[in-house]
XYZ file of N, CA, C and O in Angstrom:
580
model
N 61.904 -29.034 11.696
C 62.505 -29.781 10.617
C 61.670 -29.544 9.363
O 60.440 -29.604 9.372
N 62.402 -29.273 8.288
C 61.820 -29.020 6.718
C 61.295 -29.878 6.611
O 61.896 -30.889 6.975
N 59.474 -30.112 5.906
C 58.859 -31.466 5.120
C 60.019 -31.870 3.574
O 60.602 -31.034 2.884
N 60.044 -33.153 3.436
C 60.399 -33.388 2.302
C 59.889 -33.210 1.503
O 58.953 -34.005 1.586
N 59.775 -32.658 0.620
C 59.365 -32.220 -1.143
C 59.092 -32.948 -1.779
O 59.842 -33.874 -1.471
N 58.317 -33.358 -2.771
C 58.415 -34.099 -3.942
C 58.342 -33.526 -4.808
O 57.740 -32.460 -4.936
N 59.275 -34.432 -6.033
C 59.940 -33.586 -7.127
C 58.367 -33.992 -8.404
O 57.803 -35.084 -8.475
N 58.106 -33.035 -9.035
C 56.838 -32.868 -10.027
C 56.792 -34.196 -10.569
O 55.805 -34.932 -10.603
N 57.955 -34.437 -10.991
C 57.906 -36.168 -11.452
C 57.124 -37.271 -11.022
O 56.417 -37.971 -11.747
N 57.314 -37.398 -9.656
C 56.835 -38.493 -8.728
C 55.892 -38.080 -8.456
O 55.705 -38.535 -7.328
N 54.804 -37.282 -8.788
C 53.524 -36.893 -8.455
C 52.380 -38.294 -8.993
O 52.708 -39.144 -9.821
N 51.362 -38.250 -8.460
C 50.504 -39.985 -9.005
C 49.610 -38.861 -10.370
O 48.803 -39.422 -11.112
N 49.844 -37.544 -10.514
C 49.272 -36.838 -11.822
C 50.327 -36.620 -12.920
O 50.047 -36.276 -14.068
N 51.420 -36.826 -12.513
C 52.482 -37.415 -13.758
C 53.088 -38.938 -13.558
O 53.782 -39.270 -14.519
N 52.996 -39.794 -12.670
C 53.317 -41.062 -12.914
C 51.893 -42.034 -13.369
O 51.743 -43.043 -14.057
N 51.128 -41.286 -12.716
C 50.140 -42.715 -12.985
C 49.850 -43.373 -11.980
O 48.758 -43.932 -12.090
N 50.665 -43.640 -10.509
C 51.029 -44.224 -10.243
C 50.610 -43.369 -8.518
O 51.327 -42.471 -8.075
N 49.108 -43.987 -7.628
C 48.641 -43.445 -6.490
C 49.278 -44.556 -5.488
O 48.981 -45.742 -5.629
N 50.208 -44.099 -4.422
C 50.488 -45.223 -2.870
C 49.260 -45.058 -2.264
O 48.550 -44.060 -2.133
N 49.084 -46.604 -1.795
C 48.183 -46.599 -1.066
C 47.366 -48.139 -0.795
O 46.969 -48.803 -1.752
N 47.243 -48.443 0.170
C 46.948 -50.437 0.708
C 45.431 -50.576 0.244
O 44.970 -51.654 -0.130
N 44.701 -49.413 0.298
C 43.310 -50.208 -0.016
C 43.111 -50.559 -1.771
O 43.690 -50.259 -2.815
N 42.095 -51.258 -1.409
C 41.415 -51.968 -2.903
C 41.200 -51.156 -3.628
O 41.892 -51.330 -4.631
N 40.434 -50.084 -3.723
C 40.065 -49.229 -4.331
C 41.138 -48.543 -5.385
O 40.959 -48.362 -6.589
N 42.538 -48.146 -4.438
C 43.770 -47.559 -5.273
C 44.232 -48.160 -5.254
O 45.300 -47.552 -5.182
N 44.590 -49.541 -5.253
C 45.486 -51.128 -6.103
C 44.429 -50.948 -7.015
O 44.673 -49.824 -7.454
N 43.377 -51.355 -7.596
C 42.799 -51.565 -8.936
C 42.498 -50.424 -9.519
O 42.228 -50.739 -10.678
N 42.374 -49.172 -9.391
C 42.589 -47.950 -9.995
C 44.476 -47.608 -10.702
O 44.734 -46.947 -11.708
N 45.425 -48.261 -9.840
C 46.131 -48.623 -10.165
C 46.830 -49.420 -11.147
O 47.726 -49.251 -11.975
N 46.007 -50.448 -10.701
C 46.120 -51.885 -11.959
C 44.980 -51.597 -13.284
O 44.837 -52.408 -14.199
N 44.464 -50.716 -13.218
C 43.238 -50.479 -14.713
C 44.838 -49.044 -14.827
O 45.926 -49.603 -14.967
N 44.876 -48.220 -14.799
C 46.321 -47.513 -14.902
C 47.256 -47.708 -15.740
O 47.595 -47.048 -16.722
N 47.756 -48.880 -15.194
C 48.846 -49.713 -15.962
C 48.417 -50.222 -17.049
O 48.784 -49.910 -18.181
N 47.336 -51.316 -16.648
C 46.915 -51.884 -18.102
C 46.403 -51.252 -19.132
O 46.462 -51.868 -20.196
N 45.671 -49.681 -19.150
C 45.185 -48.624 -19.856
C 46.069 -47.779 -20.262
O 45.737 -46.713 -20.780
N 48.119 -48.364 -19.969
C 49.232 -47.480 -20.777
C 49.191 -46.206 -20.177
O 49.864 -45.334 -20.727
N 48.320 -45.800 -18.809
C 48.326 -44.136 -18.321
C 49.490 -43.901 -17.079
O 49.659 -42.893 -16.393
N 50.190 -45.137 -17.050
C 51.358 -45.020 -16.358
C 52.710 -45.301 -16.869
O 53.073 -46.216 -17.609
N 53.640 -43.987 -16.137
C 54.643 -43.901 -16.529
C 55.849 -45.459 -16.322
O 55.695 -46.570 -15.815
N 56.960 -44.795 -16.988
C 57.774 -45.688 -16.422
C 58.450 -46.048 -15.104
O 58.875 -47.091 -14.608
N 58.367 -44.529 -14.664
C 58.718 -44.550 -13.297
C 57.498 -45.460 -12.253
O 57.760 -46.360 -11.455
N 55.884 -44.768 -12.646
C 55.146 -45.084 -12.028
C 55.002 -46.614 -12.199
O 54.134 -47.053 -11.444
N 55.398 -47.248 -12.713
C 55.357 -48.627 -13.223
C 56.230 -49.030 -12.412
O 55.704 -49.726 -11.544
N 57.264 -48.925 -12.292
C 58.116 -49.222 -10.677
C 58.015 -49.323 -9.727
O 58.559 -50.179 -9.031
N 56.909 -48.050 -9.207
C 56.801 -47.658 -8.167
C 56.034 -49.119 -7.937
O 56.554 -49.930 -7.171
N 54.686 -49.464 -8.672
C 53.731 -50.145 -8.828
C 54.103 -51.460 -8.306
O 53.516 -51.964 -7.349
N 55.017 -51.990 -8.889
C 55.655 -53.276 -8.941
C 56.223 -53.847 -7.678
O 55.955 -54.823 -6.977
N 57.264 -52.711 -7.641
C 57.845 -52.983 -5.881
C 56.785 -52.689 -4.838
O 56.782 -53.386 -3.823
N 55.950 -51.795 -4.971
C 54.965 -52.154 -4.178
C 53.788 -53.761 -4.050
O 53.404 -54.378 -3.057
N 53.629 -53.888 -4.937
C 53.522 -55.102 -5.550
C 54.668 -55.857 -4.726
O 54.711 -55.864 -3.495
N 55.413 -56.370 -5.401
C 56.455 -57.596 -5.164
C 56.388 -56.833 -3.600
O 55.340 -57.279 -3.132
N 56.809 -56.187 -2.886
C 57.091 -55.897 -1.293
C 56.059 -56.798 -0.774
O 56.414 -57.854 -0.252
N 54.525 -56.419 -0.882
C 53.111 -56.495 -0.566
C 53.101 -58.258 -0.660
O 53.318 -58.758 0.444
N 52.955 -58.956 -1.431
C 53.549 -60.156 -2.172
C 54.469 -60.916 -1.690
O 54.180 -62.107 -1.578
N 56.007 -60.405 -1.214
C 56.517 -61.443 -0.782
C 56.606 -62.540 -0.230
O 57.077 -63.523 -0.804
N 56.153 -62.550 1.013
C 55.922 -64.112 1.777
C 54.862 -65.080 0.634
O 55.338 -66.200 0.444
N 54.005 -64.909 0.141
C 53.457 -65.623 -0.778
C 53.761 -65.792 -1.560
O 53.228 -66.748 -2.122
N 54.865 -65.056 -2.313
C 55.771 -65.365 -3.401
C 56.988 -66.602 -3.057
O 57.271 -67.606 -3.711
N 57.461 -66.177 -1.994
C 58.279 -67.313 -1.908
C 57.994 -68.463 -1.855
O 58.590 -69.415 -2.359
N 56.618 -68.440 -0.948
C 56.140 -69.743 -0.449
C 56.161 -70.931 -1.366
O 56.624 -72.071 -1.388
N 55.183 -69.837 -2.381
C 54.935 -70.419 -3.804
C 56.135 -70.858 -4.693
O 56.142 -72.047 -5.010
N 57.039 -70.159 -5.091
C 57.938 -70.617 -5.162
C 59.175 -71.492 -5.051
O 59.928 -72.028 -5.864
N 59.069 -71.408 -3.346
C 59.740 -72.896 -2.668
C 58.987 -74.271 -3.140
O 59.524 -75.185 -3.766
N 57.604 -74.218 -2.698
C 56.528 -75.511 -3.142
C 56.861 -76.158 -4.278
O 56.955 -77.377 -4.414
N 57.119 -74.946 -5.459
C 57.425 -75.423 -6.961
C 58.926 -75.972 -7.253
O 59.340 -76.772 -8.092
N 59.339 -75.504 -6.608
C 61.107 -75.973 -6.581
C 60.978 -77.261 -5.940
O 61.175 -78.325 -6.527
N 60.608 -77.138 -4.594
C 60.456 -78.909 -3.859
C 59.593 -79.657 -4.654
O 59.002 -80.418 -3.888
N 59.291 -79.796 -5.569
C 58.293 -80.628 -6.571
C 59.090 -81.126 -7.673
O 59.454 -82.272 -7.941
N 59.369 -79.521 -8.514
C 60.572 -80.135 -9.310
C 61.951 -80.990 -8.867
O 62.251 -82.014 -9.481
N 62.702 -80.527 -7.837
C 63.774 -81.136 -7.646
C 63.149 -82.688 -7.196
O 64.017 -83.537 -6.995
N 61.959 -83.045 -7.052
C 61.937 -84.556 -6.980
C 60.823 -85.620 -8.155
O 60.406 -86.775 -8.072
N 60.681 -84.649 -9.070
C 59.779 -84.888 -10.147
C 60.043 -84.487 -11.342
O 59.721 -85.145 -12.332
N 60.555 -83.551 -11.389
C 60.807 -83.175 -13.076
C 61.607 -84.034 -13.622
O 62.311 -84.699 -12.863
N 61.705 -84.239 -15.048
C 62.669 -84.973 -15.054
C 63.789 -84.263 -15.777
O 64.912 -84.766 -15.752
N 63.582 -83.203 -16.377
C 64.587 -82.432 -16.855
C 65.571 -81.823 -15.452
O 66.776 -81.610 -15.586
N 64.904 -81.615 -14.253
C 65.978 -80.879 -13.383
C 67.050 -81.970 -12.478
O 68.186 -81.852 -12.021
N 65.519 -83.606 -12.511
C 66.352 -85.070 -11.913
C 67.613 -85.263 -12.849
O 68.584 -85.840 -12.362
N 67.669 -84.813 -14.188
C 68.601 -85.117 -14.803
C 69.369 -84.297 -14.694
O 70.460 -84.865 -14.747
N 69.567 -82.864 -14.519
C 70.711 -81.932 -13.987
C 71.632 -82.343 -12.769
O 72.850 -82.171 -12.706
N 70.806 -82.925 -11.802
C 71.075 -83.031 -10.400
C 71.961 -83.729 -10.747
O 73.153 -83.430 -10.677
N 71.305 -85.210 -11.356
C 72.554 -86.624 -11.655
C 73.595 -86.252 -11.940
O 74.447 -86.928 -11.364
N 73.937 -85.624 -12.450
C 75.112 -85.438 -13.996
C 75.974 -84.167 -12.854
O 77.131 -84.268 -12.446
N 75.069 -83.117 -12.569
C 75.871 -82.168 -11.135
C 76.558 -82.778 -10.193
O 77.641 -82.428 -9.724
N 75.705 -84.001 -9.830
C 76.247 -85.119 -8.680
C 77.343 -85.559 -9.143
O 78.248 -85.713 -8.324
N 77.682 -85.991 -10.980
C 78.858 -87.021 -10.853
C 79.987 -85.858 -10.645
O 81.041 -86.210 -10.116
N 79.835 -84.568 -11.009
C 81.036 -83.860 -11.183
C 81.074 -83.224 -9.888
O 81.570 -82.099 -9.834
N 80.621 -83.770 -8.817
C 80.786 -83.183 -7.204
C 80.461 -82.456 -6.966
O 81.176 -81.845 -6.172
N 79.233 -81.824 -7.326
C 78.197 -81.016 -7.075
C 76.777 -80.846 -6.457
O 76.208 -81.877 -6.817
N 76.055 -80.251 -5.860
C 74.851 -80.811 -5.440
C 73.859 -79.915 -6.042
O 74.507 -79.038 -6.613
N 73.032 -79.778 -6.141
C 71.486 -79.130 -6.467
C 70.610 -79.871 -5.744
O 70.175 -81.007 -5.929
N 70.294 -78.587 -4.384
C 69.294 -79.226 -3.604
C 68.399 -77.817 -2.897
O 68.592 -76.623 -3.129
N 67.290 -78.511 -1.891
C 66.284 -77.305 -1.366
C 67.313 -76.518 -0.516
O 66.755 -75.659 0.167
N 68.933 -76.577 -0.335
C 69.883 -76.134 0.779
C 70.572 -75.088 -0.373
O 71.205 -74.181 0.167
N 70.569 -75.052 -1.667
C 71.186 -74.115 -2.245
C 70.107 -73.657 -3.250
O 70.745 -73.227 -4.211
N 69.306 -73.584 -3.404
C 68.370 -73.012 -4.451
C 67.419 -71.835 -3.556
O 66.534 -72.407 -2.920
N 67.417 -70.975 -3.454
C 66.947 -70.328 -2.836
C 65.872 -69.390 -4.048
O 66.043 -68.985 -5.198
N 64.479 -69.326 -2.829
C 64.113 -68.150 -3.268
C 63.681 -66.879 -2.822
O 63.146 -66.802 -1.716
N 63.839 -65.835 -3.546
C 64.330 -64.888 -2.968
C 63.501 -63.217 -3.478
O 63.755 -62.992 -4.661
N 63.030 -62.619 -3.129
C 62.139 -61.259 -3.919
C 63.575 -60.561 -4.095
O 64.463 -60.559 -3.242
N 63.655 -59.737 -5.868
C 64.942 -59.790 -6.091
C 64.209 -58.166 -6.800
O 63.340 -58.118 -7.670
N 64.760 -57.172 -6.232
C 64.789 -55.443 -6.647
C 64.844 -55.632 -8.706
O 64.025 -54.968 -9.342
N 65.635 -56.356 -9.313
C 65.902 -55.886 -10.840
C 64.599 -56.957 -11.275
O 63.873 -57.777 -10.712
N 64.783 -56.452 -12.501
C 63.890 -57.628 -13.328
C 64.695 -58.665 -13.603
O 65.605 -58.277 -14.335
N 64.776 -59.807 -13.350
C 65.075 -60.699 -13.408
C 64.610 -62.211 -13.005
O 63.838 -62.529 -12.101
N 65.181 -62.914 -13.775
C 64.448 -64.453 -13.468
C 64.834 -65.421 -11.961
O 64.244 -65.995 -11.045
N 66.467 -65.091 -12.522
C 67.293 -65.708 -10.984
C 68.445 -65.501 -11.674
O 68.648 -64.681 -12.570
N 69.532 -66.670 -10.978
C 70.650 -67.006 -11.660
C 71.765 -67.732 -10.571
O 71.446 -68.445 -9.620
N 72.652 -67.491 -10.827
C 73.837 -68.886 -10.207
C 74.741 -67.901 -9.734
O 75.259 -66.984 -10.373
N 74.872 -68.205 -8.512
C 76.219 -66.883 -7.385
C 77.291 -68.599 -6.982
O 76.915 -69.644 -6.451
N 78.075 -68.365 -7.297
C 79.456 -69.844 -6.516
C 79.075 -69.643 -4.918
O 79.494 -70.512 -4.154
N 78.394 -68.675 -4.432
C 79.210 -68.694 -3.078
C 77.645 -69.271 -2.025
O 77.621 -69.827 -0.927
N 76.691 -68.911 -2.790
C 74.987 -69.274 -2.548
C 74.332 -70.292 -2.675
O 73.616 -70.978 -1.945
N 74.868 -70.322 -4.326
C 73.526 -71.370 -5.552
C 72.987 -70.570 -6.497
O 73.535 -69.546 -6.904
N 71.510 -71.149 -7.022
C 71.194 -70.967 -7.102
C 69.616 -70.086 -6.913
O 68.494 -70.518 -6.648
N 70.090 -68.766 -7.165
C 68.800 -67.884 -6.834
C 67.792 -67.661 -7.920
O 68.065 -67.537 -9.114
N 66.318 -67.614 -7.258
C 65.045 -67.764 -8.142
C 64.137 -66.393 -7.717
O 63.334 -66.393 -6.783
N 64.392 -65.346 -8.499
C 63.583 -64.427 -7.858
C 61.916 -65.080 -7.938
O 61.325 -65.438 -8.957
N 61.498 -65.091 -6.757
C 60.166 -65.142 -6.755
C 59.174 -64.557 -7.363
O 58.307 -65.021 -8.103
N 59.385 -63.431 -6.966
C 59.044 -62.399 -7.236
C 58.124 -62.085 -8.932
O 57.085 -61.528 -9.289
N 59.136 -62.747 -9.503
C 59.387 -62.744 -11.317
C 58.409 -64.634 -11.994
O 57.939 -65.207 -12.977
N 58.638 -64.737 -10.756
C 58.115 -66.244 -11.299
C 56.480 -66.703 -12.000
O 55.747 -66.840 -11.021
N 55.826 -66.927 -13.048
C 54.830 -66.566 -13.571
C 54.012 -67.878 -13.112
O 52.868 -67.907 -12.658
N 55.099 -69.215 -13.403
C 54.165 -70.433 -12.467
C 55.251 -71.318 -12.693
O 56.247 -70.822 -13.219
N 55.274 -72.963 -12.301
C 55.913 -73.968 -12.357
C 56.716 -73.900 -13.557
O 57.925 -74.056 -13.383
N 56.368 -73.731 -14.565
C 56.932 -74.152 -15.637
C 58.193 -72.532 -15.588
O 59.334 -72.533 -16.051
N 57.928 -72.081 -15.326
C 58.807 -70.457 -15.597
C 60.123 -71.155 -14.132
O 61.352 -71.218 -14.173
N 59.254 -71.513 -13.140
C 60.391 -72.115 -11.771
C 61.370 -72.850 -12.562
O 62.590 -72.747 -12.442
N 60.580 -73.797 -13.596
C 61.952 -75.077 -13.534
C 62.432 -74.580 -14.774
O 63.657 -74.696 -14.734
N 62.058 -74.052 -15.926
C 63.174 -73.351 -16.760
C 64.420 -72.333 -16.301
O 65.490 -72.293 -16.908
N 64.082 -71.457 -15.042
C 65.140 -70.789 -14.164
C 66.141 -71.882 -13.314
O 67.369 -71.806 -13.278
N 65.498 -72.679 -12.796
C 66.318 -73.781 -12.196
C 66.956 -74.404 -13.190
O 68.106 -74.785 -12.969
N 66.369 -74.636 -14.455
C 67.450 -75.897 -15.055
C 68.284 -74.198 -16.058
O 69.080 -74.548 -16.929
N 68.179 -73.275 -15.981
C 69.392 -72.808 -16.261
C 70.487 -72.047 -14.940
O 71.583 -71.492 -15.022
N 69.864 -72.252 -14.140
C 70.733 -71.827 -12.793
C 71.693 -73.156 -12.739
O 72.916 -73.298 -12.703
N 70.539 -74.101 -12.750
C 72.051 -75.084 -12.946
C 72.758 -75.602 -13.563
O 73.642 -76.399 -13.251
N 72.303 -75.018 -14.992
C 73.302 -75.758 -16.177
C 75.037 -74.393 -16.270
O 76.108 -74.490 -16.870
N 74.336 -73.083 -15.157
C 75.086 -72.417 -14.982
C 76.316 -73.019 -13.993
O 77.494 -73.299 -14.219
N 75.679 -73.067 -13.087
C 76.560 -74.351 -11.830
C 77.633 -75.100 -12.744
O 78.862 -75.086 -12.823
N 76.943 -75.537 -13.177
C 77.358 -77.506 -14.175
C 78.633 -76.876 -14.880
O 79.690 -77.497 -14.770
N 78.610 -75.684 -15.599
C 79.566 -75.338 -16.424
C 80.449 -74.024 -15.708
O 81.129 -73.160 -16.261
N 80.317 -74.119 -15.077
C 80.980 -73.093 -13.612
C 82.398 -74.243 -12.926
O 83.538 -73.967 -12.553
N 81.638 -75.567 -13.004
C 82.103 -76.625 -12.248
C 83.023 -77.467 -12.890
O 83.792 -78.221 -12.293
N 82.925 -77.306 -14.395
C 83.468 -78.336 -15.813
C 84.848 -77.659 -15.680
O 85.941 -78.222 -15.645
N 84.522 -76.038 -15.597
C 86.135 -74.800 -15.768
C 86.806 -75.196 -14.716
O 88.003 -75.459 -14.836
N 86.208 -75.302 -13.589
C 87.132 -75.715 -12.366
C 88.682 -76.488 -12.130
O 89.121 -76.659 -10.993
């Protein structure tokens, strides 16, 4: 069987951008990026390796911050109410979070909830600004109805 090829592009001497689990090439990596010597591609590569590597701790983190807000914030207690009168729910059963391939924050699917890429999430305050527009997405999803 033929080895697969790689195309000159995806080389780590034109992306920037070396695979590989140890410490040594993650922070040769991460000085890389932050020193602008990686491409755009290699910046991808970086990331999803990243976010892959990351996941279970991303979510975790993420869930924690959602179960906090949905019983403390008061900007998202006040979404919920007002979701509730128009027969709606916002709860830990539809807010999901989730490591999400695009750049993105989250957003509102009818058939799910609301999704929170983890992944993307910078801390609490970034969680409940995605939540209170996932559900002001809901809320007005629900008004058209």
């Amino acid at each position: 069987m033929a080895s697969q090829e790689t195309s000159d592009t995806s080389t780590p001497e034109k992306t920037g951008y070396t695979p590989g689990e140890d410490s040594t090439t993650r922070w040769r990596n991460w000085f890389s990026l932050l020193m602008g010597q990686m491409t755009d591609e290699g910046k991808e590569q970086y990331r999803y390796d990243r976010d892959t590597r990351f996941e279970e701790e991303d979510c975790k983190r993420c869930e924690k911050h959602r179960d906090y807000l949905l019983k403390y914030s008061p900007t998202i207690r006040f979404m919920r109410e007002n979701i509730n009168k128009l027969g709606g729910d916002v709860n830990e059963d539809n807010v999901y979070c989730r490591r999400c391939p695009r750049r993105q924050g989250g957003g509102f699917d009818p058939d799910y909830g609301i999704k929170i890429c983890a992944n993307e999430m910078r801390n609490q305050g970034h969680v409940e600004d995605t939540l209170a527009h996932g559900a002001s997405d809901a809320t007005a999803r629900k008004t058209k109805d």
